[in-house]
Coordinates of N, CA and C and ligand atoms in Angstrom, one line a residue:
M1 N 72.6 55.5 125.8 CA 71.8 56.5 124.9 C 72.9 57.1 124.0
S2 N 72.5 57.2 122.7 CA 73.4 57.8 121.8 C 73.4 59.3 122.0
V3 N 74.4 60.0 121.4 CA 74.4 61.4 121.5 C 73.2 62.0 120.8
F4 N 72.8 61.4 119.7 CA 71.7 62.0 118.9 C 70.4 61.8 119.8
E5 N 70.2 60.7 120.5 CA 69.1 60.5 121.4 C 69.1 61.5 122.5
Y6 N 70.3 61.8 123.0 CA 70.5 62.7 124.1 C 70.0 64.1 123.6
L7 N 70.4 64.5 122.4 CA 70.1 65.8 121.9 C 68.5 66.0 121.8
L8 N 67.9 64.9 121.3 CA 66.5 64.9 121.2 C 65.8 65.1 122.6
E9 N 66.4 64.3 123.6 CA 65.8 64.4 124.9 C 66.0 65.9 125.5
Q10 N 67.1 66.5 125.2 CA 67.3 67.8 125.7 C 66.4 68.8 125.1
K11 N 66.1 68.6 123.8 CA 65.2 69.4 123.1 C 63.8 69.3 123.7
K12 N 63.4 68.0 124.0 CA 62.1 67.7 124.6 C 62.0 68.4 125.9
R13 N 63.1 68.3 126.7 CA 63.1 68.8 128.1 C 63.1 70.3 128.1
N14 N 63.9 70.9 127.3 CA 64.1 72.4 127.4 C 63.4 73.2 126.3
G15 N 62.7 72.5 125.4 CA 62.0 73.2 124.3 C 62.9 73.5 123.2
A16 N 64.2 73.9 123.4 CA 65.2 74.0 122.4 C 66.5 73.9 123.1
G17 N 67.6 73.6 122.3 CA 68.9 73.3 122.9 C 69.9 74.4 122.5
Y18 N 71.0 74.5 123.3 CA 72.0 75.5 123.0 C 73.4 74.8 122.9
F19 N 74.0 75.0 121.7 CA 75.3 74.4 121.5 C 76.3 75.6 121.5
V20 N 77.4 75.3 122.1 CA 78.5 76.3 122.1 C 79.6 75.8 121.2
L21 N 79.9 76.5 120.1 CA 80.9 76.1 119.2 C 82.3 76.7 119.6
V22 N 83.2 75.7 119.7 CA 84.6 76.1 120.1 C 85.5 75.8 118.9
D23 N 86.2 76.8 118.5 CA 87.2 76.7 117.4 C 88.6 76.6 118.1
P24 N 89.3 75.5 117.9 CA 90.6 75.4 118.6 C 91.6 76.5 118.3
D25 N 91.4 77.2 117.1 CA 92.2 78.3 116.8 C 91.9 79.5 117.6
K26 N 90.7 79.6 118.2 CA 90.3 80.8 118.9 C 90.3 80.6 120.4
T27 N 90.2 79.4 120.9 CA 90.2 79.2 122.3 C 91.4 78.2 122.6
S28 N 92.4 78.8 123.3 CA 93.6 78.0 123.5 C 93.4 77.0 124.6
L29 N 94.2 76.0 124.7 CA 94.1 75.0 125.7 C 94.1 75.6 127.1
N30 N 94.9 76.7 127.3 CA 95.0 77.3 128.6 C 93.6 77.9 129.0
A31 N 92.9 78.4 128.0 CA 91.6 79.1 128.3 C 90.5 78.0 128.5
L32 N 90.7 76.8 128.1 CA 89.6 75.8 128.2 C 89.0 75.6 129.5
P33 N 89.8 75.3 130.6 CA 89.2 74.9 131.8 C 88.1 75.9 132.3
G34 N 88.5 77.2 132.3 CA 87.6 78.2 132.8 C 86.4 78.3 131.9
F35 N 86.6 78.3 130.6 CA 85.5 78.5 129.7 C 84.5 77.3 129.7
V36 N 85.0 76.1 129.7 CA 84.1 74.9 129.8 C 83.4 74.9 131.1
E37 N 84.1 75.2 132.2 CA 83.4 75.2 133.5 C 82.2 76.2 133.5
A38 N 82.5 77.3 132.9 CA 81.4 78.4 132.9 C 80.2 77.9 132.0
A39 N 80.6 77.2 130.9 CA 79.5 76.7 130.0 C 78.7 75.6 130.7
L40 N 79.4 74.7 131.5 CA 78.6 73.7 132.2 C 77.8 74.3 133.3
D41 N 78.3 75.3 134.0 CA 77.6 76.0 135.0 C 76.3 76.6 134.5
A42 N 76.4 77.1 133.3 CA 75.3 77.8 132.6 C 74.3 76.8 132.1
D43 N 74.7 75.5 132.0 CA 73.8 74.4 131.5 C 73.6 74.4 130.0
V44 N 74.7 74.6 129.3 CA 74.6 74.4 127.8 C 74.4 72.9 127.5
D45 N 73.8 72.6 126.3 CA 73.4 71.3 126.0 C 74.5 70.4 125.4
A46 N 75.4 71.1 124.7 CA 76.5 70.3 124.0 C 77.5 71.3 123.5
F47 N 78.7 70.7 123.2 CA 79.8 71.5 122.6 C 80.0 71.0 121.2
L48 N 80.2 72.0 120.3 CA 80.6 71.6 118.9 C 82.1 72.1 118.8
I49 N 82.9 71.2 118.2 CA 84.3 71.6 118.1 C 84.7 71.5 116.6
G50 N 85.4 72.5 116.1 CA 85.8 72.5 114.7 C 85.9 73.9 114.1
G51 N 86.2 73.9 112.8 CA 86.3 75.2 112.2 C 86.6 75.0 110.7
S52 N 86.2 76.0 109.9 CA 86.4 75.9 108.4 C 87.9 75.7 108.1
L53 N 88.7 76.5 108.8 CA 90.1 76.4 108.6 C 90.8 76.2 109.9
L54 N 91.3 75.0 110.1 CA 91.9 74.7 111.4 C 93.4 74.7 111.3
M55 N 94.0 75.7 112.0 CA 95.4 75.8 112.0 C 96.1 75.3 113.2
T56 N 95.3 74.9 114.2 CA 95.9 74.3 115.4 C 96.2 72.8 115.1
P57 N 97.5 72.4 115.3 CA 97.8 71.0 115.1 C 97.3 70.2 116.3
N58 N 97.4 68.9 116.2 CA 97.1 68.0 117.3 C 95.6 68.1 117.8
F59 N 94.7 67.9 116.8 CA 93.3 68.0 117.1 C 92.9 66.9 118.1
D60 N 93.5 65.8 118.1 CA 93.2 64.7 119.1 C 93.5 65.2 120.5
D61 N 94.7 65.8 120.6 CA 95.1 66.3 122.0 C 94.2 67.3 122.5
Y62 N 93.7 68.2 121.6 CA 92.8 69.3 122.0 C 91.5 68.7 122.5
L63 N 91.0 67.7 121.8 CA 89.8 67.1 122.2 C 89.9 66.3 123.5
K64 N 91.1 65.6 123.6 CA 91.3 64.9 124.9 C 91.3 65.8 126.1
Q65 N 92.0 67.0 125.9 CA 91.9 68.0 127.0 C 90.5 68.5 127.3
F66 N 89.8 68.7 126.2 CA 88.5 69.3 126.3 C 87.6 68.3 127.1
K67 N 87.7 67.0 126.8 CA 86.9 66.0 127.4 C 87.2 65.9 128.9
K68 N 88.4 66.3 129.3 CA 88.7 66.3 130.8 C 87.8 67.2 131.6
Y69 N 87.3 68.3 130.9 CA 86.5 69.3 131.6 C 85.0 69.2 131.3
S70 N 84.6 68.6 130.2 CA 83.3 68.7 129.7 C 82.3 67.8 130.4
K71 N 82.7 67.0 131.3 CA 81.9 66.1 132.1 C 80.9 65.3 131.3
D72 N 79.6 65.4 131.6 CA 78.6 64.6 130.9 C 78.1 65.2 129.6
R73 N 78.5 66.5 129.3 CA 78.0 67.1 128.1 C 78.7 66.6 126.9
P74 N 78.0 66.3 125.8 CA 78.6 65.7 124.6 C 79.5 66.7 123.9
V75 N 80.6 66.2 123.4 CA 81.6 67.0 122.6 C 81.5 66.4 121.2
I76 N 81.0 67.3 120.3 CA 80.6 66.8 119.0 C 81.5 67.5 118.0
I77 N 82.1 66.8 117.1 CA 83.0 67.4 116.1 C 82.1 68.0 115.0
F78 N 82.4 69.3 114.7 CA 81.7 70.0 113.6 C 82.8 70.2 112.6
P79 N 83.0 69.3 111.7 CA 84.3 69.2 110.9 C 84.3 70.2 109.7
G80 N 85.5 70.8 109.6 CA 85.7 71.6 108.4 C 86.4 70.8 107.3
G81 N 86.7 69.6 107.6 CA 87.3 68.7 106.6 C 87.6 67.4 107.2
V82 N 88.2 66.5 106.3 CA 88.5 65.1 106.8 C 89.6 65.0 107.8
H83 N 90.4 66.1 108.0 CA 91.4 66.1 109.0 C 90.9 66.4 110.4
Q84 N 89.6 66.7 110.4 CA 89.0 66.9 111.8 C 88.1 65.7 112.2
I85 N 88.8 64.6 112.4 CA 88.1 63.4 112.9 C 88.9 62.9 114.0
S86 N 88.2 62.5 115.1 CA 89.0 62.0 116.3 C 88.1 61.1 117.1
A87 N 88.7 60.0 117.6 CA 88.0 59.1 118.5 C 87.8 59.7 119.9
E88 N 88.5 60.8 120.1 CA 88.3 61.5 121.5 C 87.0 62.1 121.7
A89 N 86.3 62.4 120.5 CA 85.0 63.1 120.6 C 83.9 62.1 120.9
D90 N 82.7 62.6 121.3 CA 81.6 61.7 121.5 C 80.8 61.4 120.3
A91 N 80.9 62.3 119.3 CA 80.1 62.1 118.0 C 80.7 63.1 117.0
I92 N 80.3 62.9 115.8 CA 80.6 63.8 114.7 C 79.4 64.2 113.9
L93 N 79.2 65.5 113.6 CA 78.2 65.8 112.6 C 78.7 65.4 111.3
F94 N 78.0 64.4 110.7 CA 78.4 63.9 109.4 C 77.7 64.8 108.3
L95 N 78.5 65.9 108.0 CA 77.9 66.9 107.2 C 77.9 66.7 105.7
S96 N 76.8 67.0 105.0 CA 76.9 67.1 103.5 C 76.4 68.5 103.2
L97 N 77.2 69.2 102.4 CA 76.9 70.6 102.1 C 75.9 70.7 100.9
L98 N 74.6 70.4 101.3 CA 73.6 70.3 100.3 C 73.2 71.6 99.6
S99 N 73.5 72.7 100.2 CA 73.2 74.0 99.5 C 74.1 74.3 98.4
G100 N 75.3 73.6 98.3 CA 76.2 73.9 97.3 C 76.1 72.9 96.1
R101 N 76.9 73.1 95.1 CA 76.9 72.2 94.0 C 78.3 71.7 93.7
N102 N 79.0 71.6 94.8 CA 80.4 71.1 94.8 C 80.4 69.6 95.2
P103 N 80.5 68.7 94.3 CA 80.4 67.3 94.7 C 81.4 66.8 95.8
H104 N 82.5 67.5 95.8 CA 83.5 67.1 96.9 C 82.9 67.3 98.3
H105 N 82.1 68.3 98.4 CA 81.5 68.6 99.8 C 80.2 68.0 100.0
I106 N 79.6 67.4 98.9 CA 78.3 66.7 99.1 C 78.6 65.2 99.4
I107 N 79.6 64.6 98.7 CA 79.8 63.2 98.9 C 81.3 62.8 98.9
G108 N 82.1 63.6 98.2 CA 83.5 63.2 98.1 C 84.3 63.0 99.4
S109 N 84.3 64.1 100.2 CA 85.0 64.0 101.5 C 84.3 63.0 102.5
Q110 N 83.0 62.8 102.3 CA 82.3 61.9 103.2 C 82.8 60.5 102.9
V111 N 83.0 60.2 101.6 CA 83.5 58.8 101.3 C 84.9 58.6 101.9
M112 N 85.7 59.7 101.9 CA 87.0 59.5 102.6 C 86.9 59.4 104.1
A113 N 86.0 60.1 104.6 CA 85.8 60.1 106.1 C 85.2 58.8 106.7
A114 N 84.2 58.3 105.9 CA 83.4 57.2 106.4 C 84.2 56.0 107.0
P115 N 85.2 55.5 106.2 CA 85.9 54.3 106.8 C 86.7 54.6 108.0
I116 N 87.1 55.8 108.1 CA 87.9 56.2 109.4 C 86.9 56.3 110.5
I117 N 85.8 56.9 110.3 CA 84.8 57.0 111.4 C 84.3 55.6 111.8
H118 N 84.2 54.7 110.8 CA 83.8 53.3 111.1 C 84.8 52.6 112.0
R119 N 86.1 52.8 111.6 CA 87.2 52.1 112.3 C 87.3 52.7 113.7
L120 N 87.0 54.0 113.9 CA 87.1 54.6 115.2 C 85.9 54.3 116.1
G121 N 84.8 53.8 115.5 CA 83.6 53.6 116.2 C 82.9 54.8 116.7
L122 N 83.2 55.9 116.0 CA 82.6 57.2 116.4 C 81.1 57.3 115.9
E123 N 80.3 57.9 116.7 CA 78.9 58.1 116.3 C 78.8 59.2 115.3
A124 N 78.2 58.9 114.1 CA 78.1 59.9 113.1 C 76.6 60.3 113.0
I125 N 76.4 61.6 113.0 CA 75.0 62.1 112.9 C 74.8 62.8 111.6
S126 N 74.1 62.2 110.7 CA 74.0 62.7 109.4 C 73.3 64.1 109.4
T127 N 73.9 65.1 108.8 CA 73.4 66.4 108.9 C 73.5 67.1 107.6
A128 N 72.4 67.6 107.1 CA 72.3 68.4 105.9 C 72.8 69.8 106.2
Y129 N 73.8 70.3 105.6 CA 74.4 71.6 106.0 C 74.0 72.6 104.9
L130 N 73.2 73.6 105.3 CA 72.7 74.5 104.3 C 73.3 75.9 104.6
L131 N 74.1 76.4 103.8 CA 74.7 77.7 104.0 C 73.8 78.8 103.4
V132 N 73.5 79.8 104.2 CA 72.6 80.9 103.8 C 73.4 82.2 103.6
E133 N 73.1 82.9 102.6 CA 73.8 84.2 102.3 C 73.6 85.1 103.6
S134 N 74.6 85.8 104.0 CA 74.6 86.5 105.3 C 75.3 87.8 105.3
G135 N 75.5 88.4 104.1 CA 76.3 89.6 104.1 C 77.6 89.3 103.4
K136 N 78.7 89.7 104.0 CA 80.0 89.5 103.3 C 80.3 88.0 103.3
A137 N 81.3 87.6 102.4 CA 81.6 86.2 102.3 C 82.1 85.6 103.6
T138 N 81.6 84.4 104.0 CA 82.1 83.8 105.2 C 83.2 82.8 104.9
S139 N 83.9 82.3 105.9 CA 84.9 81.3 105.7 C 84.3 80.1 105.1
A140 N 83.2 79.6 105.6 CA 82.6 78.4 105.1 C 82.3 78.5 103.7
Q141 N 81.8 79.6 103.3 CA 81.5 79.8 101.9 C 82.7 79.8 101.0
F142 N 83.7 80.6 101.4 CA 84.9 80.7 100.6 C 85.7 79.3 100.6
M143 N 85.8 78.7 101.7 CA 86.6 77.4 101.8 C 85.9 76.3 101.0
S144 N 84.5 76.3 101.0 CA 83.8 75.3 100.3 C 83.7 75.6 98.8
G145 N 83.9 76.9 98.4 CA 83.8 77.2 97.0 C 82.4 77.1 96.5
T146 N 81.4 77.4 97.4 CA 80.0 77.2 97.0 C 79.2 78.5 97.2
T147 N 78.1 78.6 96.5 CA 77.3 79.8 96.6 C 76.2 79.5 97.6
P148 N 76.0 80.4 98.6 CA 75.0 80.1 99.6 C 73.6 80.3 99.1
L149 N 72.6 79.8 99.8 CA 71.2 80.0 99.4 C 70.9 81.5 99.5
P150 N 70.2 82.1 98.6 CA 69.8 83.5 98.6 C 68.9 83.7 99.9
R151 N 69.3 84.7 100.7 CA 68.6 84.8 102.0 C 67.1 85.2 101.8
H152 N 66.7 85.8 100.7 CA 65.2 86.1 100.6 C 64.5 85.1 99.7
K153 N 65.1 84.0 99.4 CA 64.4 83.0 98.5 C 64.1 81.8 99.5
T154 N 63.1 82.1 100.3 CA 62.7 81.1 101.3 C 62.3 79.8 100.6
E155 N 61.6 79.9 99.5 CA 61.1 78.6 98.8 C 62.3 77.7 98.4
I156 N 63.4 78.3 98.0 CA 64.6 77.5 97.6 C 65.1 76.8 98.8
A157 N 65.2 77.5 100.0 CA 65.7 76.9 101.2 C 64.7 75.8 101.6
V158 N 63.4 76.0 101.5 CA 62.5 74.9 101.9 C 62.7 73.7 101.0
A159 N 62.9 73.9 99.7 CA 63.1 72.8 98.8 C 64.3 72.0 99.2
H160 N 65.4 72.7 99.6 CA 66.6 72.0 100.0 C 66.3 71.2 101.3
A161 N 65.5 71.8 102.2 CA 65.2 71.1 103.5 C 64.4 69.8 103.2
L162 N 63.5 70.0 102.3 CA 62.7 68.8 101.9 C 63.5 67.7 101.3
A163 N 64.5 68.1 100.4 CA 65.4 67.1 99.8 C 66.2 66.4 100.9
A164 N 66.6 67.2 102.0 CA 67.3 66.6 103.1 C 66.5 65.6 103.8
K165 N 65.2 65.9 104.0 CA 64.3 64.9 104.6 C 64.2 63.7 103.8
Y166 N 63.9 63.8 102.5 CA 63.7 62.6 101.7 C 65.0 61.8 101.5
L167 N 66.1 62.5 101.6 CA 67.4 61.8 101.6 C 67.7 61.1 102.9
G168 N 66.9 61.4 103.9 CA 67.1 60.6 105.2 C 68.0 61.3 106.2
F169 N 68.3 62.6 106.0 CA 69.2 63.2 107.0 C 68.5 63.3 108.4
R170 N 69.3 63.3 109.5 CA 68.7 63.3 110.8 C 68.6 64.7 111.4
L171 N 69.5 65.6 110.9 CA 69.5 67.0 111.4 C 69.7 67.9 110.1
I172 N 69.2 69.1 110.3 CA 69.5 70.2 109.3 C 70.2 71.3 110.0
Y173 N 71.3 71.7 109.4 CA 72.1 72.9 110.1 C 71.9 74.0 109.1
L174 N 71.2 75.0 109.5 CA 70.9 76.2 108.7 C 72.0 77.2 109.2
E175 N 72.9 77.6 108.3 CA 74.1 78.2 108.7 C 74.3 79.6 108.0
G176 N 74.5 80.6 108.8 CA 74.8 81.9 108.2 C 76.3 82.0 108.0
G177 N 77.1 81.2 108.7 CA 78.6 81.2 108.6 C 79.1 81.9 109.9
S178 N 80.2 81.5 110.3 CA 80.8 82.1 111.5 C 81.1 83.6 111.3
G179 N 80.6 84.4 112.3 CA 80.8 85.8 112.2 C 80.0 86.5 111.1
A180 N 78.9 85.9 110.7 CA 78.0 86.4 109.7 C 77.5 87.8 110.1
D181 N 77.4 88.7 109.1 CA 76.8 90.0 109.4 C 75.3 89.9 109.8
H182 N 74.6 89.0 109.1 CA 73.2 88.8 109.3 C 72.9 87.3 109.6
S183 N 72.1 87.1 110.6 CA 71.8 85.7 111.0 C 70.8 85.2 109.9
V184 N 70.5 83.9 110.0 CA 69.5 83.3 109.1 C 68.2 83.9 109.3
P185 N 67.5 84.4 108.2 CA 66.2 85.1 108.4 C 65.1 84.2 109.2
D186 N 64.4 84.9 110.0 CA 63.4 84.2 110.8 C 62.3 83.5 109.9
E187 N 62.0 84.2 108.8 CA 61.0 83.7 107.9 C 61.4 82.3 107.3
M188 N 62.7 82.2 107.0 CA 63.3 81.0 106.5 C 63.2 79.9 107.5
I189 N 63.6 80.2 108.7 CA 63.5 79.2 109.8 C 62.1 78.7 110.0
Y190 N 61.2 79.7 110.0 CA 59.8 79.4 110.3 C 59.2 78.5 109.2
A191 N 59.5 78.8 107.9 CA 59.0 78.1 106.8 C 59.5 76.7 106.8
I192 N 60.8 76.5 107.1 CA 61.4 75.2 107.1 C 60.8 74.3 108.2
S193 N 60.8 75.0 109.4 CA 60.3 74.2 110.6 C 58.8 73.8 110.4
K194 N 58.1 74.5 109.7 CA 56.6 74.2 109.5 C 56.5 73.1 108.4
T195 N 57.5 73.0 107.5 CA 57.4 72.0 106.4 C 58.1 70.7 106.7
V196 N 59.2 70.8 107.4 CA 60.0 69.6 107.6 C 60.2 69.3 109.0
D197 N 59.9 68.0 109.4 CA 60.0 67.7 110.8 C 61.3 67.2 111.3
I198 N 62.4 67.6 110.7 CA 63.8 67.2 111.1 C 64.2 68.4 112.0
P199 N 64.9 68.0 113.2 CA 65.4 69.0 114.1 C 66.3 70.0 113.3
L200 N 66.1 71.3 113.6 CA 66.8 72.3 112.9 C 67.8 73.0 113.8
I201 N 69.1 73.0 113.4 CA 70.1 73.7 114.1 C 70.3 75.1 113.3
V202 N 70.4 76.1 114.1 CA 70.5 77.5 113.4 C 71.8 78.1 114.1
G203 N 72.7 78.6 113.2 CA 73.8 79.3 113.7 C 74.4 80.3 112.7
G204 N 75.3 81.1 113.2 CA 76.0 82.1 112.4 C 75.5 83.5 112.7
G205 N 76.3 84.4 113.3 CA 75.9 85.8 113.5 C 75.0 86.0 114.6
I206 N 74.8 85.0 115.5 CA 73.9 85.2 116.6 C 74.7 85.7 117.8
R207 N 74.5 87.0 118.1 CA 75.4 87.7 119.0 C 74.7 88.1 120.3
T208 N 73.4 88.0 120.3 CA 72.7 88.4 121.6 C 71.7 87.3 122.0
P209 N 71.4 87.2 123.3 CA 70.4 86.3 123.7 C 69.0 86.6 123.1
E210 N 68.8 87.9 122.9 CA 67.5 88.3 122.3 C 67.3 87.7 120.9
L211 N 68.4 87.7 120.1 CA 68.4 87.2 118.7 C 68.2 85.7 118.8
A212 N 68.9 85.1 119.8 CA 68.8 83.6 119.9 C 67.3 83.2 120.2
A213 N 66.7 84.0 121.1 CA 65.3 83.7 121.5 C 64.4 83.8 120.3
Q214 N 64.7 84.8 119.4 CA 63.9 85.0 118.2 C 64.1 83.8 117.3
K215 N 65.2 83.2 117.2 CA 65.4 82.1 116.3 C 64.6 80.9 116.8
V216 N 64.6 80.7 118.2 CA 63.8 79.6 118.7 C 62.3 79.9 118.5
A217 N 61.9 81.1 118.7 CA 60.5 81.4 118.4 C 60.1 81.2 117.0
A218 N 61.1 81.3 116.1 CA 60.8 81.1 114.6 C 60.8 79.6 114.3
G219 N 61.4 78.8 115.2 CA 61.3 77.3 114.9 C 62.6 76.6 115.0
A220 N 63.7 77.2 115.5 CA 65.0 76.5 115.6 C 64.9 75.5 116.8
S221 N 65.4 74.3 116.5 CA 65.4 73.3 117.6 C 66.7 73.5 118.5
F222 N 67.7 73.9 117.8 CA 69.0 74.2 118.5 C 69.6 75.4 118.0
V223 N 70.2 76.2 118.9 CA 70.9 77.4 118.4 C 72.4 77.3 118.8
V224 N 73.2 77.7 117.8 CA 74.7 77.7 118.0 C 75.2 79.1 118.1
T225 N 76.1 79.3 119.1 CA 76.9 80.5 119.0 C 78.4 80.1 119.1
G226 N 79.2 80.9 118.4 CA 80.7 80.7 118.4 C 81.4 81.9 118.8
N227 N 81.6 82.8 117.8 CA 82.4 84.0 117.9 C 82.2 84.8 119.2
I228 N 80.9 85.1 119.5 CA 80.7 86.1 120.5 C 81.3 85.6 121.9
L229 N 81.1 84.3 122.2 CA 81.7 83.9 123.5 C 83.2 83.6 123.4
E230 N 83.7 83.3 122.2 CA 85.1 83.2 122.1 C 85.8 84.5 122.3
Q231 N 85.1 85.6 121.9 CA 85.6 86.9 122.1 C 85.5 87.4 123.5
Q232 N 84.3 87.1 124.1 CA 84.0 87.7 125.4 C 84.2 86.7 126.6
K233 N 84.1 85.4 126.3 CA 84.2 84.4 127.4 C 83.6 84.9 128.7
D234 N 82.4 85.3 128.6 CA 81.7 86.0 129.7 C 80.7 85.0 130.3
P235 N 80.9 84.5 131.6 CA 79.9 83.5 132.1 C 78.5 84.0 132.2
A236 N 78.4 85.3 132.5 CA 77.0 85.9 132.6 C 76.3 85.8 131.2
L237 N 77.1 86.1 130.1 CA 76.5 86.0 128.8 C 76.1 84.6 128.4
L238 N 76.9 83.6 128.8 CA 76.5 82.2 128.6 C 75.2 81.9 129.3
K239 N 75.0 82.3 130.5 CA 73.8 82.1 131.2 C 72.6 82.8 130.6
S240 N 72.8 84.0 130.0 CA 71.7 84.7 129.4 C 71.3 83.9 128.1
F241 N 72.3 83.4 127.4 CA 72.0 82.6 126.2 C 71.1 81.4 126.6
V242 N 71.6 80.7 127.6 CA 70.8 79.5 128.0 C 69.4 79.9 128.4
S243 N 69.2 80.9 129.2 CA 67.8 81.2 129.6 C 67.0 81.8 128.4
A244 N 67.6 82.4 127.4 CA 66.9 82.8 126.2 C 66.5 81.6 125.3
I245 N 67.3 80.6 125.3 CA 67.0 79.5 124.4 C 66.2 78.4 125.1
H246 N 66.5 78.1 126.3 CA 65.7 77.0 127.0 C 64.3 77.6 127.3
Q247 N 63.3 76.9 126.9 CA 61.9 77.5 127.1 C 61.3 77.0 128.4
S248 N 61.9 76.1 129.1 CA 61.3 75.7 130.4 C 62.4 75.4 131.4
Ligands
1GP301 C1 79.4 78.9 112.8 O1 77.1 78.7 113.3 C2 78.4 78.8 113.8 O2 79.5 77.7 112.1 C3 78.5 79.9 114.8 O3 78.6 81.2 114.2 O4 80.6 82.2 115.3 O5 78.9 83.7 114.1 O6 78.4 82.5 116.3 P1 79.1 82.5 115.0

């Protein structure tokens, strides 16, 4: 079974899935065993690894260590650039920053990455990446040099999601940005999920299980948290997120 098929299965089984984002700059190799074990114990659906600005060298080594602890849960690269590609992962979100108008992030870096991914035999999951305005400027916004979707212009977000569908993307990642002041509005999630039948990942600024449950109720297929657990590394909080997101 491919990683993508596994994700769809988990969504079917649990109603919605929970991804834990790990930024190698924020979770050291020493902290990995305990953190990953707690995440497995809590029954998270998958791990995303990456960051807008990766300062930790040896991405391959980091993933290799990660895979030692992650057992059967997929480890998926969430790349901030073409330097974040590794055969050690199970798959990569092949992102195109469709909300922006910077051709480098829509197709330029993808063309550089594609032959490497092909040579490595890595599973690539095409994902339309839509940045949504969320308060102060986020790293993703600054690093990509793009303007996010206005948070109260739901119809513009829906138009982007429809374009993603017609372009053949397999996932949509609706992103407030790491550490966002405000998460993606529920109305936007609802409107997109009612219009477009592509699984919807929602992340950025989700700091409580209650907020995560709200995103699922609005129509998110998968919820991502990063910062909050990297700061707290609290096994009980991981479990609360899983029970808030899994509907059965
Ligand atoms: C960022 O959506 C992820 O790409 C997670 O965001 O770190 O704010 O949870 P947070």
